[in-house]
Amino acid sequence: MDDDSRQARWERRTEVPLSLASALFLAAYAVLVLGHTLPAVWRHVCLAAMLTAWALFGVDYAVRWGLSGQRLGFVRAHPVDTLALLLPLLRPLRIVKVYEAVQRHRGEPRLSLHARVVFYAGLSAALLGFAGSLAVYQQERGAPGASILTFGDSVWWTCTTLTTVGYGDVVPVTPMGRTIASVLMVCGLALLGAVTGSFSSWLLQVFAREDGNDGDDGNRGEKRPPGS
């Protein structure tokens, strides 16, 4: 049975709007970083859109905290939401929830557990990688001794970092760039572990099912002795 508490009803009503706010935040941030030659008025519009989205996240967090009736327990129970509120790099991950919300509203069946893990991990990696590429490029371009000079360099570096390959041909040199790199490394390990674990679990279930079917076939093929 679905939770019908005030907090649960609030979360269901705000899932899609907050996901759209996350998409707006990411789009405005991309224009702000990549369109550094745009007129100042457009840059101010993008900045206003980012601040508005962040304010919506803050209001949602405060309302859910108040409805929960908890104090520090709410913060401990929602670490991802807390980090997404504090770290701009993680805010686009709120978009991941929109798929589940749309499926629930339409009454359509959800994907299997393993498929959902792979889907959510893949989408999270794509969103985190794009946001991380923007953030690193913003910090590294024009820095003395920087090797990440274009957005393409930043995307390549982010791919090697999230996949834990780390070629080392391009690396961040600024303190903020290295801080972002640390966050991406941790997130990359977590996402890679989730996908690997889910895939391994799925394989074990498939092999166990096949072994069970082989055993059943073998039992059906045995001849029972007379009089049994």
XYZ file of C-alpha atoms in Angstrom:
228
model
C 0.000 0.000 0.000
C 1.313 3.407 -0.902
C 2.279 5.789 1.863
C -0.483 8.397 2.227
C 1.259 10.688 4.723
C 1.480 14.418 4.104
C 5.174 14.114 3.288
C 4.555 11.315 0.766
C 1.764 13.287 -0.926
C 4.034 16.342 -1.154
C 6.844 14.277 -2.675
C 4.534 12.751 -5.290
C 3.189 16.161 -6.284
C 6.622 17.771 -6.579
C 8.561 14.982 -8.330
C 7.886 16.163 -11.877
C 8.160 19.939 -11.189
C 11.476 19.482 -9.393
C 12.778 17.256 -12.182
C 11.891 19.996 -14.676
C 13.630 22.520 -12.401
C 16.709 20.276 -12.466
C 16.627 20.217 -16.265
C 16.275 24.011 -16.290
C 19.225 24.330 -13.929
C 21.418 22.118 -16.118
C 20.398 23.889 -19.339
C 20.985 27.346 -17.855
C 24.345 26.264 -16.463
C 25.400 24.844 -19.828
C 24.505 28.085 -21.611
C 26.289 30.107 -18.923
C 29.508 28.079 -19.249
C 29.583 27.424 -22.983
C 28.113 30.750 -24.046
C 30.736 32.894 -22.336
C 30.668 35.274 -25.312
C 26.923 35.932 -24.974
C 25.696 39.405 -24.022
C 25.594 40.114 -20.316
C 21.794 40.198 -20.259
C 21.531 36.557 -21.339
C 24.131 35.511 -18.811
C 22.094 37.253 -16.123
C 18.973 35.397 -17.287
C 20.781 32.061 -17.010
C 22.070 32.941 -13.571
C 18.562 33.927 -12.462
C 17.176 30.614 -13.747
C 19.829 28.682 -11.805
C 19.117 30.604 -8.604
C 15.365 30.081 -9.044
C 15.816 26.331 -9.460
C 18.080 26.217 -6.414
C 15.469 28.163 -4.396
C 12.829 25.586 -5.380
C 15.112 22.793 -4.180
C 15.592 24.630 -0.899
C 11.851 25.166 -0.385
C 11.128 21.499 -1.153
C 13.828 20.349 1.254
C 12.530 22.629 4.025
C 8.901 21.548 3.532
C 9.743 17.842 3.567
C 11.916 18.341 6.643
C 9.045 20.070 8.420
C 6.464 17.461 7.383
C 8.705 14.596 8.476
C 8.644 15.750 12.103
C 12.300 14.769 12.404
C 15.351 16.830 13.183
C 18.791 15.571 12.236
C 17.231 12.209 11.434
C 15.796 13.655 8.231
C 19.255 14.789 7.096
C 20.724 11.366 7.804
C 17.844 9.627 5.996
C 18.156 11.805 2.859
C 21.897 12.200 2.181
C 21.490 12.483 -1.604
C 18.943 15.295 -1.329
C 21.136 17.088 1.204
C 24.199 16.871 -1.024
C 22.187 17.897 -4.089
C 21.058 21.004 -2.231
C 24.608 21.915 -1.192
C 26.569 20.835 -4.281
C 25.472 22.285 -7.648
C 27.193 19.408 -9.440
C 24.644 16.907 -8.068
C 21.440 18.907 -8.646
C 20.802 17.555 -12.185
C 20.492 14.067 -10.664
C 16.963 15.011 -9.598
C 16.020 14.429 -13.256
C 16.447 10.682 -12.662
C 13.249 10.598 -10.600
C 11.056 11.841 -13.436
C 10.896 8.427 -15.160
C 9.480 6.720 -12.086
C 7.027 9.562 -11.523
C 5.727 9.429 -15.107
C 5.360 5.644 -14.997
C 3.465 5.883 -11.713
C 1.094 8.565 -12.973
C 0.349 6.589 -16.143
C -0.149 3.366 -14.250
C 2.360 1.556 -16.469
C 4.429 -1.358 -15.141
C 7.930 -0.521 -14.040
C 11.060 -2.153 -15.323
C 12.527 -5.075 -13.450
C 14.834 -4.341 -10.534
C 18.034 -5.070 -12.465
C 16.878 -3.050 -15.470
C 16.016 -0.097 -13.213
C 19.428 -0.185 -11.558
C 21.220 -0.180 -14.910
C 18.908 2.508 -16.322
C 19.188 4.822 -13.326
C 22.942 4.308 -13.008
C 23.450 5.000 -16.718
C 21.276 8.110 -16.674
C 22.958 9.335 -13.492
C 26.385 8.821 -15.041
C 25.374 10.769 -18.166
C 23.920 13.673 -16.182
C 26.773 13.741 -13.700
C 29.325 13.499 -16.484
C 27.811 16.387 -18.419
C 27.500 18.584 -15.331
C 31.029 17.640 -14.241
C 32.425 18.463 -17.668
C 30.827 21.892 -17.518
C 32.089 22.555 -14.002
C 35.667 21.482 -14.737
C 35.773 23.412 -18.000
C 34.537 26.520 -16.212
C 37.302 26.239 -13.628
C 40.160 25.147 -15.881
C 39.862 27.319 -18.987
C 42.380 30.093 -18.878
C 44.110 28.771 -15.744
C 47.945 28.897 -15.793
C 49.372 25.543 -16.854
C 45.944 24.066 -17.613
C 45.726 21.093 -19.983
C 41.904 21.159 -20.205
C 41.558 23.961 -22.730
C 38.311 23.068 -24.542
C 34.981 21.576 -23.576
C 35.922 18.495 -25.599
C 38.996 18.051 -23.397
C 36.753 18.307 -20.351
C 34.301 15.700 -21.669
C 37.163 13.304 -22.439
C 38.660 13.803 -18.982
C 35.252 13.246 -17.334
C 34.706 9.993 -19.249
C 38.077 8.605 -18.177
C 37.441 9.702 -14.590
C 33.926 8.282 -14.217
C 35.014 4.969 -15.711
C 38.039 4.908 -13.337
C 40.422 4.597 -16.306
C 42.347 7.828 -15.754
C 44.678 8.139 -18.733
C 46.313 11.229 -17.263
C 46.778 12.988 -20.600
C 44.646 15.899 -19.335
C 44.234 16.715 -15.645
C 42.742 19.573 -13.624
C 45.247 21.933 -12.033
C 43.033 24.351 -10.094
C 41.958 23.586 -6.494
C 38.248 23.677 -7.407
C 38.860 21.519 -10.468
C 40.557 18.892 -8.323
C 37.728 19.057 -5.797
C 35.236 18.366 -8.582
C 37.490 15.525 -9.741
C 37.344 13.966 -6.281
C 33.534 14.048 -6.318
C 33.432 12.481 -9.788
C 35.831 9.720 -8.745
C 33.682 8.735 -5.774
C 30.471 8.889 -7.823
C 32.068 6.930 -10.652
C 33.090 4.123 -8.299
C 29.597 4.012 -6.781
C 27.806 3.949 -10.148
C 30.186 1.389 -11.629
C 29.767 -0.803 -8.562
C 25.965 -0.567 -8.787
C 25.916 -1.597 -12.450
C 28.476 -4.389 -11.957
C 26.680 -5.742 -8.900
C 23.283 -5.668 -10.602
C 24.622 -7.363 -13.729
C 26.355 -10.065 -11.664
C 23.157 -10.676 -9.677
C 21.156 -10.968 -12.902
C 23.625 -13.495 -14.318
C 23.454 -15.580 -11.138
C 19.658 -15.636 -11.335
C 19.737 -16.652 -15.009
C 22.233 -19.468 -14.355
C 20.290 -20.654 -11.302
C 17.077 -20.707 -13.335
C 18.764 -22.662 -16.133
C 20.213 -25.159 -13.660
C 16.765 -25.598 -12.129
C 15.182 -26.217 -15.509
C 17.886 -28.735 -16.415
C 17.230 -30.561 -13.167
C 13.505 -30.661 -13.806
C 14.060 -31.991 -17.338
C 16.341 -34.676 -15.985
C 13.774 -35.745 -13.407
C 11.063 -35.934 -16.046
C 13.279 -38.119 -18.217
C 13.928 -40.733 -15.491
C 11.963 -43.968 -15.636
C 10.197 -44.901 -12.459
C 10.559 -48.535 -11.324
C 7.539 -50.841 -11.645
C 5.140 -50.776 -8.754
C 6.322 -47.392 -7.515
